């Protein structure tokens, strides 16, 4: 059982489209991170959010932490083929670190 | 500086055997954590070590054990291998004992373990 559920599990879109990935839990997290993982490599950190309601932007990526610190979303504007990969959310409860179930994104040129 | 390095990159073992995976953290990082990633799923936390002491343990059986050495490198041992242990094993290092708020995790590229 994974503490963090991501949706959708798979996403295939055309270059230039927008998308949103959701990360949901019934637990409260001290912080939440988003990673991108490419085949054969370890996850690479994109962002850390700490405060409930916090919004962070990284170029075309917008991350939001829910007010209750139980959920998060990742929005990508004008997706590019280079955005293709496995997107993982991960939360810190203070004594353990949990990854989400993952969202596999494919951006078609 | 070199990133987190893991060895070996690939490994094939038979059911019932034992395996040892190795991880060298980024220089200056004192915390090492281990994760199991089954194909198509997110990583599952196994252990965290800081200053050679176990600081956290996930829901894995006692067949899984780990240790951290004075130079902060770490080994993950798995005994009595099962087919279900086939996975990518990831190691991550960070400067601090505290989870992510104090310092981010840096991951290695993992060891792909196949149990036949």
CSV table of C-alpha atoms in Angstrom, one decimal:
chain,number,residue,atom,x,y,z
A,1,UNK,CA,0.0,0.0,0.0
A,2,UNK,CA,1.4,3.4,-1.0
A,3,UNK,CA,0.6,6.4,1.2
A,4,UNK,CA,0.7,8.8,-1.8
A,5,UNK,CA,-1.6,8.1,-4.8
A,6,UNK,CA,-0.8,9.8,-8.0
A,7,UNK,CA,-3.2,10.4,-10.9
A,8,UNK,CA,-3.2,9.8,-13.8
A,9,UNK,CA,-0.9,6.7,-13.8
A,10,UNK,CA,-0.1,7.2,-17.5
A,11,UNK,CA,-0.4,10.3,-19.7
A,12,UNK,CA,0.4,10.7,-23.4
A,13,UNK,CA,0.0,14.1,-24.9
A,14,UNK,CA,1.0,16.1,-27.9
A,15,UNK,CA,3.7,18.7,-27.7
A,16,UNK,CA,2.4,22.1,-26.7
A,17,UNK,CA,-0.5,20.8,-24.6
A,18,UNK,CA,-1.0,21.5,-20.9
A,19,UNK,CA,-1.3,18.9,-18.2
A,20,UNK,CA,-1.8,18.4,-14.5
A,21,UNK,CA,-0.6,15.6,-12.3
A,22,UNK,CA,-2.2,15.0,-8.8
A,23,UNK,CA,-0.7,13.6,-5.7
A,24,UNK,CA,-3.1,12.7,-2.9
A,25,UNK,CA,-3.0,11.3,0.6
A,26,UNK,CA,-5.0,11.1,3.8
A,27,UNK,CA,-1.8,11.8,5.8
A,28,UNK,CA,-0.2,15.1,6.6
A,29,UNK,CA,3.3,15.8,5.4
A,30,UNK,CA,6.0,18.1,6.8
A,31,UNK,CA,7.2,18.7,3.3
A,32,UNK,CA,6.5,17.3,-0.2
A,33,UNK,CA,8.9,17.0,-3.1
A,34,UNK,CA,8.5,16.3,-6.8
A,35,UNK,CA,11.0,14.3,-8.8
A,36,UNK,CA,11.5,13.3,-12.4
A,37,UNK,CA,13.0,9.9,-13.3
A,38,UNK,CA,14.3,8.8,-16.7
A,39,UNK,CA,14.9,5.2,-17.6
A,40,UNK,CA,18.1,3.8,-16.1
A,41,UNK,CA,18.6,6.7,-13.8
A,42,UNK,CA,17.7,7.7,-10.3
A,43,UNK,CA,15.0,10.3,-9.5
A,44,UNK,CA,16.1,14.0,-9.8
A,45,UNK,CA,14.6,16.6,-7.5
A,46,UNK,CA,12.5,19.2,-9.2
A,47,UNK,CA,11.1,21.1,-6.2
A,48,UNK,CA,10.4,21.0,-2.4
A,49,UNK,CA,7.3,22.6,-0.9
A,50,UNK,CA,6.9,23.1,2.8
A,51,UNK,CA,4.1,25.5,3.6
A,52,UNK,CA,0.4,24.6,3.2
A,53,UNK,CA,-0.9,26.5,0.1
A,54,UNK,CA,2.6,27.2,-1.2
A,55,UNK,CA,3.0,27.6,-4.9
A,56,UNK,CA,6.3,27.3,-6.7
A,57,UNK,CA,7.2,27.9,-10.3
A,58,UNK,CA,10.1,26.4,-12.2
A,59,UNK,CA,9.9,27.7,-15.8
A,60,UNK,CA,6.9,25.9,-17.3
A,61,UNK,CA,6.3,23.8,-14.2
A,62,UNK,CA,4.0,25.0,-11.4
A,63,UNK,CA,3.8,23.1,-8.1
A,64,UNK,CA,1.2,23.5,-5.4
A,65,UNK,CA,1.0,22.2,-1.9
A,66,UNK,CA,-2.5,21.7,-0.5
A,67,UNK,CA,-3.6,23.9,2.4
A,68,UNK,CA,-3.8,20.9,4.7
A,69,UNK,CA,-0.5,19.6,3.5
A,70,UNK,CA,-2.1,16.3,2.4
A,71,UNK,CA,-1.9,16.8,-1.4
A,72,UNK,CA,-0.1,18.4,-4.2
A,73,UNK,CA,-0.3,19.1,-7.9
A,74,UNK,CA,2.2,19.6,-10.7
A,75,UNK,CA,1.0,21.6,-13.8
A,76,UNK,CA,3.1,21.7,-17.0
A,77,UNK,CA,2.4,24.4,-19.5
A,78,UNK,CA,3.2,23.8,-23.2
A,79,UNK,CA,4.7,20.4,-22.7
A,80,UNK,CA,7.8,19.5,-24.7
A,81,UNK,CA,9.3,16.1,-25.6
A,82,UNK,CA,12.1,16.7,-23.1
A,83,UNK,CA,9.4,16.6,-20.3
A,84,UNK,CA,8.9,12.9,-21.0
A,85,UNK,CA,9.6,10.8,-17.9
A,86,UNK,CA,8.3,9.3,-14.7
A,87,UNK,CA,7.1,12.0,-12.3
A,88,UNK,CA,7.1,11.1,-8.6
A,89,UNK,CA,5.8,13.0,-5.6
A,90,UNK,CA,7.4,12.2,-2.2
A,91,UNK,CA,6.4,13.2,1.3
A,92,UNK,CA,8.1,13.4,4.6
A,93,UNK,CA,6.2,12.5,7.7
A,94,UNK,CA,9.1,13.3,10.0
A,95,UNK,CA,10.3,9.8,10.5
A,96,UNK,CA,9.8,8.2,7.1
A,97,UNK,CA,9.9,9.2,3.5
A,98,UNK,CA,7.2,8.0,1.1
A,99,UNK,CA,7.1,8.1,-2.7
A,100,UNK,CA,3.9,8.3,-4.7
A,101,UNK,CA,2.8,5.7,-7.2
A,102,UNK,CA,4.2,7.6,-10.1
A,103,UNK,CA,2.9,9.2,-13.3
A,104,UNK,CA,4.5,8.2,-16.6
A,105,UNK,CA,4.4,11.1,-19.0
A,106,UNK,CA,5.0,10.8,-22.7
A,107,UNK,CA,5.1,14.0,-24.8
A,108,UNK,CA,4.7,13.3,-28.5
A,109,UNK,CA,6.5,15.7,-30.9
B,1,UNK,CA,32.3,16.5,-7.3
B,2,UNK,CA,31.1,12.9,-8.1
B,3,UNK,CA,27.5,12.1,-7.5
B,4,UNK,CA,26.1,9.1,-5.6
B,5,UNK,CA,27.7,6.0,-6.9
B,6,UNK,CA,26.2,2.5,-6.6
B,7,UNK,CA,27.7,-0.9,-7.5
B,8,UNK,CA,27.1,-3.1,-9.2
B,9,UNK,CA,24.8,-1.7,-11.8
B,10,UNK,CA,23.3,-5.0,-12.6
B,11,UNK,CA,23.1,-8.3,-10.8
B,12,UNK,CA,21.5,-11.7,-11.4
B,13,UNK,CA,21.0,-14.0,-8.4
B,14,UNK,CA,19.1,-17.3,-7.8
B,15,UNK,CA,16.3,-17.7,-5.2
B,16,UNK,CA,17.7,-18.4,-1.8
B,17,UNK,CA,21.0,-16.6,-2.4
B,18,UNK,CA,22.3,-13.5,-0.6
B,19,UNK,CA,23.2,-10.2,-2.1
B,20,UNK,CA,25.2,-7.1,-1.1
B,21,UNK,CA,24.7,-3.8,-2.8
B,22,UNK,CA,27.0,-0.8,-2.2
B,23,UNK,CA,26.6,2.9,-2.2
B,24,UNK,CA,29.1,5.8,-1.9
B,25,UNK,CA,27.5,9.1,-1.0
B,26,UNK,CA,28.4,12.5,-2.3
B,27,UNK,CA,31.4,13.9,-0.4
B,28,UNK,CA,30.3,15.7,2.8
B,29,UNK,CA,27.0,13.8,2.9
B,30,UNK,CA,26.5,11.9,6.2
B,31,UNK,CA,23.0,10.4,5.5
B,32,UNK,CA,22.3,7.5,3.3
B,33,UNK,CA,18.9,6.0,2.5
B,34,UNK,CA,17.9,3.0,0.5
B,35,UNK,CA,14.8,2.4,-1.7
B,36,UNK,CA,13.3,-0.5,-3.6
B,37,UNK,CA,11.6,0.4,-6.9
B,38,UNK,CA,9.6,-2.3,-8.6
B,39,UNK,CA,9.1,-1.8,-12.3
B,40,UNK,CA,6.3,0.7,-13.0
B,41,UNK,CA,5.9,1.8,-9.4
B,42,UNK,CA,7.3,4.5,-7.1
B,43,UNK,CA,10.3,3.7,-4.9
B,44,UNK,CA,9.6,2.2,-1.4
B,45,UNK,CA,11.7,3.4,1.5
B,46,UNK,CA,13.8,0.6,3.1
B,47,UNK,CA,16.4,2.2,5.5
B,48,UNK,CA,18.0,5.5,6.5
B,49,UNK,CA,21.4,5.7,8.1
B,50,UNK,CA,23.0,8.8,9.6
B,51,UNK,CA,26.4,8.8,11.3
B,52,UNK,CA,26.5,5.0,11.2
B,53,UNK,CA,23.2,4.7,13.1
B,54,UNK,CA,19.9,3.5,11.7
B,55,UNK,CA,17.5,6.4,11.8
B,56,UNK,CA,14.5,4.9,10.0
B,57,UNK,CA,13.2,1.6,8.7
B,58,UNK,CA,10.4,0.9,6.2
B,59,UNK,CA,8.1,-2.1,6.1
B,60,UNK,CA,10.5,-4.7,4.8
B,61,UNK,CA,11.2,-8.1,6.3
B,62,UNK,CA,14.2,-8.9,8.5
B,63,UNK,CA,15.9,-10.4,5.4
B,64,UNK,CA,16.8,-6.9,4.5
B,65,UNK,CA,19.6,-5.3,6.5
B,66,UNK,CA,22.1,-2.4,6.0
B,67,UNK,CA,25.0,-0.7,7.6
B,68,UNK,CA,27.0,2.5,7.2
B,69,UNK,CA,30.7,2.7,7.5
B,70,UNK,CA,32.9,5.4,9.0
B,71,UNK,CA,33.5,7.0,5.6
B,72,UNK,CA,29.6,7.2,5.2
B,73,UNK,CA,29.4,4.6,2.5
B,74,UNK,CA,26.7,2.0,2.9
B,75,UNK,CA,25.8,-1.6,2.1
B,76,UNK,CA,22.4,-3.1,1.7
B,77,UNK,CA,22.2,-6.9,2.3
B,78,UNK,CA,19.3,-9.1,1.3
B,79,UNK,CA,19.2,-12.7,2.5
B,80,UNK,CA,17.2,-15.7,1.2
B,81,UNK,CA,16.3,-13.9,-2.0
B,82,UNK,CA,12.8,-14.3,-3.4
B,83,UNK,CA,11.6,-13.7,-6.9
B,84,UNK,CA,9.7,-10.7,-5.6
B,85,UNK,CA,12.9,-9.0,-4.6
B,86,UNK,CA,13.7,-8.3,-8.2
B,87,UNK,CA,13.8,-4.6,-8.5
B,88,UNK,CA,15.9,-1.5,-8.9
B,89,UNK,CA,17.6,-0.6,-5.6
B,90,UNK,CA,18.3,3.1,-5.2
B,91,UNK,CA,20.5,4.8,-2.8
B,92,UNK,CA,20.3,8.5,-1.9
B,93,UNK,CA,22.5,10.7,0.2
B,94,UNK,CA,22.0,14.0,1.9
B,95,UNK,CA,23.9,16.3,4.3
B,96,UNK,CA,21.5,16.2,7.2
B,97,UNK,CA,19.8,13.6,9.3
B,98,UNK,CA,16.5,15.4,8.9
B,99,UNK,CA,14.3,14.5,6.0
B,100,UNK,CA,14.4,16.8,3.0
B,101,UNK,CA,13.6,20.1,4.7
B,102,UNK,CA,17.2,20.5,5.8
B,103,UNK,CA,18.8,19.1,2.7
B,104,UNK,CA,17.6,17.5,-0.5
B,105,UNK,CA,18.2,13.9,-1.5
B,106,UNK,CA,20.6,13.0,-4.3
B,107,UNK,CA,20.0,9.7,-5.9
B,108,UNK,CA,22.3,7.2,-7.5
B,109,UNK,CA,21.3,5.4,-10.7
B,110,UNK,CA,20.6,2.2,-8.8
B,111,UNK,CA,21.4,-1.4,-8.9
B,112,UNK,CA,19.1,-3.6,-11.1
B,113,UNK,CA,18.7,-6.9,-9.2
B,114,UNK,CA,17.1,-9.8,-11.0
B,115,UNK,CA,16.2,-13.0,-9.0
B,116,UNK,CA,15.6,-16.1,-11.0
